[in-house]
Short mmCIF file of C-alpha atoms in Angstrom, two decimals:
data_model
loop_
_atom_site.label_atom_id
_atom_site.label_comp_id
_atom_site.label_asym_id
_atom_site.label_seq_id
_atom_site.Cartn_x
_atom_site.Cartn_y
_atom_site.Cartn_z
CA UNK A 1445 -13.01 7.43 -7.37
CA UNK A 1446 -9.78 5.81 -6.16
CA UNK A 1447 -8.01 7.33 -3.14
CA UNK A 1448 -5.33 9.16 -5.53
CA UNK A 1449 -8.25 10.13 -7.12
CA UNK A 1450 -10.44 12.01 -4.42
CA UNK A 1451 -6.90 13.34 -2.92
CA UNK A 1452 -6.61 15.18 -6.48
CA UNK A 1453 -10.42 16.49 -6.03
CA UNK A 1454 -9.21 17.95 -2.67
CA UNK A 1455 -6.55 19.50 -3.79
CA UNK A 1456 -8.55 20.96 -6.36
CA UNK A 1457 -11.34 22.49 -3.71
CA UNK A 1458 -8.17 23.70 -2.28
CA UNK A 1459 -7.38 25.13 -5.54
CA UNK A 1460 -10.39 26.81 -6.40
CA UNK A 1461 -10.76 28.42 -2.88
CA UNK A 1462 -7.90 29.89 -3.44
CA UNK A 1463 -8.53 31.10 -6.72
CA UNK A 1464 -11.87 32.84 -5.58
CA UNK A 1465 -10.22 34.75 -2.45
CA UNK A 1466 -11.96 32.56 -0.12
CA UNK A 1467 -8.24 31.24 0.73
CA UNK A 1468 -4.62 32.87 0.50
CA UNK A 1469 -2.33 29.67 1.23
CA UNK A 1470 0.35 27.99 -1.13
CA UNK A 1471 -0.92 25.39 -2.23
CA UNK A 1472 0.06 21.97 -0.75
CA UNK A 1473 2.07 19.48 -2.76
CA UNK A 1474 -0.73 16.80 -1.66
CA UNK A 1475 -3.46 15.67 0.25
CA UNK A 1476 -3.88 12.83 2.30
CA UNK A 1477 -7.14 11.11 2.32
CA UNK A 1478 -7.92 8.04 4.42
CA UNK A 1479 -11.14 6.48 6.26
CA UNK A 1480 -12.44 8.27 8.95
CA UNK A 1481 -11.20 7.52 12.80
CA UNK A 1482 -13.52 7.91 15.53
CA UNK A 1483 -16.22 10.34 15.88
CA UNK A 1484 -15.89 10.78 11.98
CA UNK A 1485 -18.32 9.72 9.22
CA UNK A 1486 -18.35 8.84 5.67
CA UNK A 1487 -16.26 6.66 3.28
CA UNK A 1488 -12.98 9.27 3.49
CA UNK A 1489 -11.64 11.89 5.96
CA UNK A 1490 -9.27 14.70 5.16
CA UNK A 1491 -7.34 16.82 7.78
CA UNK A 1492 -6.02 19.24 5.08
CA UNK A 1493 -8.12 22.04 7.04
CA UNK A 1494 -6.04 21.70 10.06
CA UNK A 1495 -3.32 21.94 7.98
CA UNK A 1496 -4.06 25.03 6.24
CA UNK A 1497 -5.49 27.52 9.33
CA UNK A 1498 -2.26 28.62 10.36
CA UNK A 1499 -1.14 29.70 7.08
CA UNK A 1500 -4.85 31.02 5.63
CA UNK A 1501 -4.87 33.13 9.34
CA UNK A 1502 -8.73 31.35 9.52
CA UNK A 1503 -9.47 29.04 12.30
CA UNK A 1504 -9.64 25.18 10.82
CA UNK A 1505 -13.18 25.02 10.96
CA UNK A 1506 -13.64 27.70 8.86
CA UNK A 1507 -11.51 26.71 6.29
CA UNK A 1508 -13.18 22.79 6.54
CA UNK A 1509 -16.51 24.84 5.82
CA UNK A 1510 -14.95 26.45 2.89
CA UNK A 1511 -13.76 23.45 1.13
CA UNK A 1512 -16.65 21.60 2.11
CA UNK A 1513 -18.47 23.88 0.09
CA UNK A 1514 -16.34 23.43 -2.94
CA UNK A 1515 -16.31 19.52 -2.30
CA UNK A 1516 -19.80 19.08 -2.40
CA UNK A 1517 -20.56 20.56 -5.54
CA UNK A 1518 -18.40 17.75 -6.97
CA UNK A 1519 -19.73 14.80 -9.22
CA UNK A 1520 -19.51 11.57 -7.06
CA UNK A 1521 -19.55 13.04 -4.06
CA UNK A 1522 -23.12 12.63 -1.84
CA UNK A 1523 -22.14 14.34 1.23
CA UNK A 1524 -19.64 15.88 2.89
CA UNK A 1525 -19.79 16.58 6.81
CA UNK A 1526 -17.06 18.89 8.82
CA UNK A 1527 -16.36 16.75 12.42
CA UNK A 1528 -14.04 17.54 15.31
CA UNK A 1529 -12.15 20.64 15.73
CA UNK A 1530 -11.80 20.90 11.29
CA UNK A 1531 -11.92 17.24 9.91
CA UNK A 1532 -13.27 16.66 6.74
CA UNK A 1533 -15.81 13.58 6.01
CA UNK A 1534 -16.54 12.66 2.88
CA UNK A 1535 -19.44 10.15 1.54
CA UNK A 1536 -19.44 9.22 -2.07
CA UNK A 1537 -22.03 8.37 -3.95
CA UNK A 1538 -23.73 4.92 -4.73
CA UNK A 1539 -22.12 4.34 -7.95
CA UNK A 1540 -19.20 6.23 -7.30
CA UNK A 1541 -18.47 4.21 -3.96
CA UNK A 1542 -18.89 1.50 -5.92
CA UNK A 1543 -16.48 2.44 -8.83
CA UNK A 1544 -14.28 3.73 -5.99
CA UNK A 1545 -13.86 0.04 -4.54
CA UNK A 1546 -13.24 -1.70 -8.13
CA UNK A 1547 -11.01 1.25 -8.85
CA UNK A 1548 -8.60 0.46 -5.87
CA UNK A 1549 -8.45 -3.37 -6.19
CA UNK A 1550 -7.46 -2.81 -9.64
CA UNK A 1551 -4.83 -0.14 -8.81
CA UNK A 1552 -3.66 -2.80 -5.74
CA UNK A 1553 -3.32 -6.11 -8.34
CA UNK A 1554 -1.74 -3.77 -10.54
CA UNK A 1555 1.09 -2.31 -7.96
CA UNK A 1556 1.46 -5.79 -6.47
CA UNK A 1557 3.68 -5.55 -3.59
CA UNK A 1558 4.89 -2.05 -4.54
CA UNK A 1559 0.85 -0.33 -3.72
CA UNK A 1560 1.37 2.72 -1.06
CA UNK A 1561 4.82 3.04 -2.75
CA UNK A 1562 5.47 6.88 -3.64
CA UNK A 1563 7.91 9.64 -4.38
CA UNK A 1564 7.06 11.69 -0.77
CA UNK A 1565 10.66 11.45 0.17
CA UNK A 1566 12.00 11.68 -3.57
CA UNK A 1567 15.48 13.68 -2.59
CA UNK A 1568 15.18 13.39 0.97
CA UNK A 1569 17.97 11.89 3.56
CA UNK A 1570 17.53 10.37 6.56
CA UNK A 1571 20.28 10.03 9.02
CA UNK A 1572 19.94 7.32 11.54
CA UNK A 1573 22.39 7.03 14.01
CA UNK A 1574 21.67 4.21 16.38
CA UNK A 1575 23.72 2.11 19.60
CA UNK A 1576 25.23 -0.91 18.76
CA UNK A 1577 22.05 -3.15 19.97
CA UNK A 1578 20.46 -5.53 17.73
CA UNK A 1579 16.28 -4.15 17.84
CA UNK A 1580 18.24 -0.84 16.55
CA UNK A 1581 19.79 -2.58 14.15
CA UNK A 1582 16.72 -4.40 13.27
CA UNK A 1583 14.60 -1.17 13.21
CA UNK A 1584 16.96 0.83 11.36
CA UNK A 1585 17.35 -1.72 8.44
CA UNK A 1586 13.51 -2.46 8.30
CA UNK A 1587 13.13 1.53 7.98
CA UNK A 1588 16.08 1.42 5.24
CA UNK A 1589 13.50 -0.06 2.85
CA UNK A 1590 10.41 1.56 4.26
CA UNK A 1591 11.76 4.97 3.68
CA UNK A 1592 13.27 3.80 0.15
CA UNK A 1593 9.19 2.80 -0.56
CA UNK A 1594 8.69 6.32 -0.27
CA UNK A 1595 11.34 7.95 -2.07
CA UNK A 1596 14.14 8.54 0.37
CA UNK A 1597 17.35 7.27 1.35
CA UNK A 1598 18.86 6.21 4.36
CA UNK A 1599 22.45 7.14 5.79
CA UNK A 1600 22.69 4.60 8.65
CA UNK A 1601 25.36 5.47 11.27
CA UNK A 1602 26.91 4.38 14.75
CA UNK A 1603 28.05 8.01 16.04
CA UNK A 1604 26.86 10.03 18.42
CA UNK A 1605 24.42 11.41 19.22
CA UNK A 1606 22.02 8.87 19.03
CA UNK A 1607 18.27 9.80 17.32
CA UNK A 1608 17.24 6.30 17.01
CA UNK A 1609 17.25 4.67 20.33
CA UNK A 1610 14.13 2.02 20.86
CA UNK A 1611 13.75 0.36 24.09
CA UNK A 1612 16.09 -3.15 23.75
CA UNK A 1613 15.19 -6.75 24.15
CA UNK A 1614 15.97 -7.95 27.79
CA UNK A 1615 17.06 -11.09 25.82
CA UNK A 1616 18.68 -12.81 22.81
CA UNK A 1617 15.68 -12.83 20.16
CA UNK A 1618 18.05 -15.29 17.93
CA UNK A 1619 16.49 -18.23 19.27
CA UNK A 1620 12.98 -17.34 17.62
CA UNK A 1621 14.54 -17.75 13.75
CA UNK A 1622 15.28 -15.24 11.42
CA UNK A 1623 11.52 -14.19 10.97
CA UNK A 1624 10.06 -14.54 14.66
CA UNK A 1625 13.01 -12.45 15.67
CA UNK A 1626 12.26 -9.51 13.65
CA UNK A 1627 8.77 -9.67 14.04
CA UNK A 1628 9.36 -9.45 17.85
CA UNK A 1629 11.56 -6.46 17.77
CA UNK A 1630 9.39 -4.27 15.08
CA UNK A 1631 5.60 -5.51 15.92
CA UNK A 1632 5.91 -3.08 19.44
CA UNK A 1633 6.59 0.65 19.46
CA UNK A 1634 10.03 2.13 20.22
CA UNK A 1635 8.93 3.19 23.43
CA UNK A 1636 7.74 -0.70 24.76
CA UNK A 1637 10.51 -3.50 25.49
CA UNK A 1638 10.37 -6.52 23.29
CA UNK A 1639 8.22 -9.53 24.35
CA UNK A 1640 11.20 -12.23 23.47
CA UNK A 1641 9.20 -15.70 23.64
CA UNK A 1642 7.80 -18.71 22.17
CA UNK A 1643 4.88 -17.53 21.59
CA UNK A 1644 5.65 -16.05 18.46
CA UNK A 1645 6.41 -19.28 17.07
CA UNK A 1646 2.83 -20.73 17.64
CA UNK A 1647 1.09 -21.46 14.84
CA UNK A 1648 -2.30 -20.41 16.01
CA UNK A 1649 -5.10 -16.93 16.37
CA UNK A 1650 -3.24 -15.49 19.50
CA UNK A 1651 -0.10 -15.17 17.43
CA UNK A 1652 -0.31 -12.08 15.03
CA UNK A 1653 2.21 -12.86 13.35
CA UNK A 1654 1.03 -16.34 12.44
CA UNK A 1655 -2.60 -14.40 11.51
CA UNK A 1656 -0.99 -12.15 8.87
CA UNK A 1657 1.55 -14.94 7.43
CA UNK A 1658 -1.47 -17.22 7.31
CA UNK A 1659 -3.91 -14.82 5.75
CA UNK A 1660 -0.99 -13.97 3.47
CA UNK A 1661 -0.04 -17.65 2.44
CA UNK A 1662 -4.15 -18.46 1.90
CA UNK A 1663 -4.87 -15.52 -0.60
CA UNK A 1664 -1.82 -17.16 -2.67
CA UNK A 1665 -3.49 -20.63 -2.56
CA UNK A 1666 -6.64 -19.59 -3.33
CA UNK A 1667 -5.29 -18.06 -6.57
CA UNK A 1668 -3.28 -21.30 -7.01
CA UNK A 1669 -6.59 -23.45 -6.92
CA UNK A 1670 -8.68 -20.61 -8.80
CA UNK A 1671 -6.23 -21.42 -11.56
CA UNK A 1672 -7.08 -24.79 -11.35
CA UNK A 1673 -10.77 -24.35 -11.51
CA UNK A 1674 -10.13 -22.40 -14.74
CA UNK A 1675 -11.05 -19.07 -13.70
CA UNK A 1676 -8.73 -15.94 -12.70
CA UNK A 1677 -9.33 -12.58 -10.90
CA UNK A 1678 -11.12 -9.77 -12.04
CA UNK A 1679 -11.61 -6.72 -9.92
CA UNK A 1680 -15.55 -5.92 -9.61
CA UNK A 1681 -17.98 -5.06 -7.02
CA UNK A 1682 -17.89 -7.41 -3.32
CA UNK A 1683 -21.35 -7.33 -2.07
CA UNK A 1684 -20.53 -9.03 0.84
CA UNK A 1685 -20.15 -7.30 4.45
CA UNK A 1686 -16.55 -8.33 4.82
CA UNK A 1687 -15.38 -6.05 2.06
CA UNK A 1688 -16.49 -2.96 3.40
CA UNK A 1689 -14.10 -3.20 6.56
CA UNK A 1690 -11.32 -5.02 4.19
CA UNK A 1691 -11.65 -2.22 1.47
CA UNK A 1692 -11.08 0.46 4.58
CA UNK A 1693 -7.76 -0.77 5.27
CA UNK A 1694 -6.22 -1.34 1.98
CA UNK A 1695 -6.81 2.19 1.23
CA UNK A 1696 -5.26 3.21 4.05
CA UNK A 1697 -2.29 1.34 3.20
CA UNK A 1698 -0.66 4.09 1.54
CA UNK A 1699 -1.24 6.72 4.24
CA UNK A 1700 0.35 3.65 6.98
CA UNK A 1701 3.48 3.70 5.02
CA UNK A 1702 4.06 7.19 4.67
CA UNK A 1703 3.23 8.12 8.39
CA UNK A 1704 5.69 4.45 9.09
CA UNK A 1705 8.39 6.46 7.21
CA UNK A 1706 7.76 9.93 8.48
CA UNK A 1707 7.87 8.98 11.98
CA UNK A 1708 10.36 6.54 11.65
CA UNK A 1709 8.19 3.63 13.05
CA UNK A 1710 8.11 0.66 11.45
CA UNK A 1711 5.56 -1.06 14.45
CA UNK A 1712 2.70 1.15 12.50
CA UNK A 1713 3.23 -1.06 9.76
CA UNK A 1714 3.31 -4.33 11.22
CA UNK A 1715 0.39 -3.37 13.60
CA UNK A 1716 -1.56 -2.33 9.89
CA UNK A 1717 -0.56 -5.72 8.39
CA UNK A 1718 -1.94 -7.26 11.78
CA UNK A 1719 -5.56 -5.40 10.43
CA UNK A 1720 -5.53 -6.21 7.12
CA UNK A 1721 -5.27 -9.98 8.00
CA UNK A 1722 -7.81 -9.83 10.25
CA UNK A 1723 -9.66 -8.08 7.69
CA UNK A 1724 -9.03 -10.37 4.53
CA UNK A 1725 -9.83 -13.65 6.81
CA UNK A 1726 -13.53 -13.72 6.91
CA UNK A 1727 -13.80 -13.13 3.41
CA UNK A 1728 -11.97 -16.25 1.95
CA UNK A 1729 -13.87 -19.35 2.56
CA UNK A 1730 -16.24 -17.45 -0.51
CA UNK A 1731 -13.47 -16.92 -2.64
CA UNK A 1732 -14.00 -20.44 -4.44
CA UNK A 1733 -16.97 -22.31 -5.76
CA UNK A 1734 -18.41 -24.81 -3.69
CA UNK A 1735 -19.93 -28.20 -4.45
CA UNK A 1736 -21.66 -28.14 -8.01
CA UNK A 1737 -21.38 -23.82 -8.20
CA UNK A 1738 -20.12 -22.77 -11.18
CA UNK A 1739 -17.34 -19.76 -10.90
CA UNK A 1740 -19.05 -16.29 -11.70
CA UNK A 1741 -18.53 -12.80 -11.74
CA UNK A 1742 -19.05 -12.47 -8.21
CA UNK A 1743 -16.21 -15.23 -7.00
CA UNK A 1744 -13.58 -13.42 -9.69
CA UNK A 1745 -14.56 -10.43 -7.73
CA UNK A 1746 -13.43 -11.85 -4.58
CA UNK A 1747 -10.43 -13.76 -6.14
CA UNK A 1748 -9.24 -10.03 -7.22
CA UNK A 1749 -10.23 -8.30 -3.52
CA UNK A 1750 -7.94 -11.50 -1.67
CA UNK A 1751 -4.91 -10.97 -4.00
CA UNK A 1752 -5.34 -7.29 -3.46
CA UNK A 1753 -5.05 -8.16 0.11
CA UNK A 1754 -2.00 -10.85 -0.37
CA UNK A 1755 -0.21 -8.00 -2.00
CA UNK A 1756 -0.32 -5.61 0.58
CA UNK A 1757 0.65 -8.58 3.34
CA UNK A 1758 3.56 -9.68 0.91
CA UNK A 1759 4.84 -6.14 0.43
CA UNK A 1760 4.43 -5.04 4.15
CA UNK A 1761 6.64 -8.26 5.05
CA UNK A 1762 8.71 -7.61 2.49
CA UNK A 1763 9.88 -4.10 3.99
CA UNK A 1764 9.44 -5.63 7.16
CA UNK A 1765 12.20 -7.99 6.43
CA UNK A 1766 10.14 -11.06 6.73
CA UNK A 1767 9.29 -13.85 4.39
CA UNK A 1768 5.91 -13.83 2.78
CA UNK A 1769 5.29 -17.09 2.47
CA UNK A 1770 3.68 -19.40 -0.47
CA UNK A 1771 2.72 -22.07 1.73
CA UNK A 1772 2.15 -22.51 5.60
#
């Protein structure tokens, strides 16, 4: 049970609870469903109970306790747990967890760089009128294509009044390169001025932007010497520890760059690619064989988990406006 797919079996508690009088709400165009944050449990969270009180007249947790009903009757699902003021936790089951993680590399190799892309915004405008300052020029393009990912369209614009207006650089960011530049401007949130320095150029740990580049430029050599060893990808299930916090954040990838376009903030993304790196690193040095070992099931498995990850660093630089590089 993919993401997509336990969003659908939401929607369809939602659904049936309305169909049985428990509920008298339109029914939402979607659900969102993502790992849990703090003080939550389980493999997914849902906040579509939040979303629904107002309109059902019911207070969340109420409503959380009526769909949790529903959701637990479902094939797959082992648990599901109401947290916070209405939040919805969800634990799948053994096999279904497992079927869940194979299901989403597979959907990530097969989206490549497009994976979290949707049709939210499908019809949807966006007018962004902005000073004449280059981090709002740099913001606004990056959020030209991060808005097209979802559907929408940009009008960018230079009349007042402003609506996009993040803090500027208290110096030239040119110096950095084309890459270190952008990275600088978009990496903080509107609200924080621009760190313009050489550390961003460093090719080491402390430099995020190094980690994610890195981490993206491994996963592509790893498929590059796979190739050579005579063996390619094949999405199955990673037993080792490092996949569980890995698999987390890919699936959140979708929910990153809808909120990223939504809010207009293109630092959530870079701060998620940031994650994901950090995520993908600890799992590569058992990608490949070593010594005498013969490639199995278990290394293609990994092979397919590290491209899934390369794809969402590529794509998230991509809209970023930053290279994704083959080699570093």
């Amino acid at each position: 049970m993919t993401p997509v797919e336990l969003s659908r079996t939401v929607l369809r508690a939602v659904r049936c609870a309305v169909d049985e009088g428990e509920l008298s709400v339109a029914l939402p165009q979607r659900v969102v469903v993502a790992p849990p944050g703090p003080g939550g449990c389980g493999d997914y969270a849902t906040n579509i109970a939040l979303q629904l009180a107002r309109p059902a007249g019911q207070p969340p947790r109420r409503v959380a306790e009526i769909l949790r009903q529903h959701l637990a009757r479902t094939d797959g699902v082992a648990d599901v747990v109401v947290t916070g003021p209405g939040f919805i936790n969800i634990s799948l089951q053994g096999a279904a967890a497992s079927a869940s993680a194979v299901s989403l590399i597979r959907e990530i190799v097969h989206a490549g760089t497009a994976y979290g892309h949707s049709d939210a915004l499908v019809g949807q405008v966006v007018e962004l009128r902005i000073p004449y300052d280059v981090r709002a020029e740099v913001v606004a393009d990056a959020l030209v294509r991060i808005v097209g990912s979802q559907g929408g369209r940009v009008e960018l614009d230079h009349r007042e009044p402003v609506n996009l207006r993040p803090v500027p650089a208290s110096e030239d960011p040119a110096p950095l390169g084309p890459d270190a530049a952008r990275w600088a401007l978009l990496h903080p949130a509107a609200h924080d001025r621009p760190r313009i320095t050489a550390d961003h150029l460093v090719q080491r740990e402390s430099n995020p932007l190094f980690r994610v580049r890195y981490a993206c430029a491994r996963t592509r050599a790893l498929s590059r010497n796979a190739a050579d060893l005579g063996f390619t990808p094949e999405p199955g299930d990673v037993q080792e520890d490092t996949a569980t916090p890995l698999l987390a954040v890919l699936a959140d990838h979708p929910r990153v760059l809808a909120r990223a376009a939504e809010h207009r903030a293109p630092d959530r993304l870079a701060r998620h690619l940031v994650t994901v790196a950090d995520a993908v690193l600890p799992l590569l040095p058992a990608v490949l064989p070593r010594g005498d070992e013969k490639p199995s099931a278990a290394h293609r498995a990994r092979l397919a988990l590290a491209e899934a990850a390369g794809a969402v660093l590529a794509g998230g630089l991509s809209l970023l406006g930053i290279d994704a590089p083959q080699h570093l």
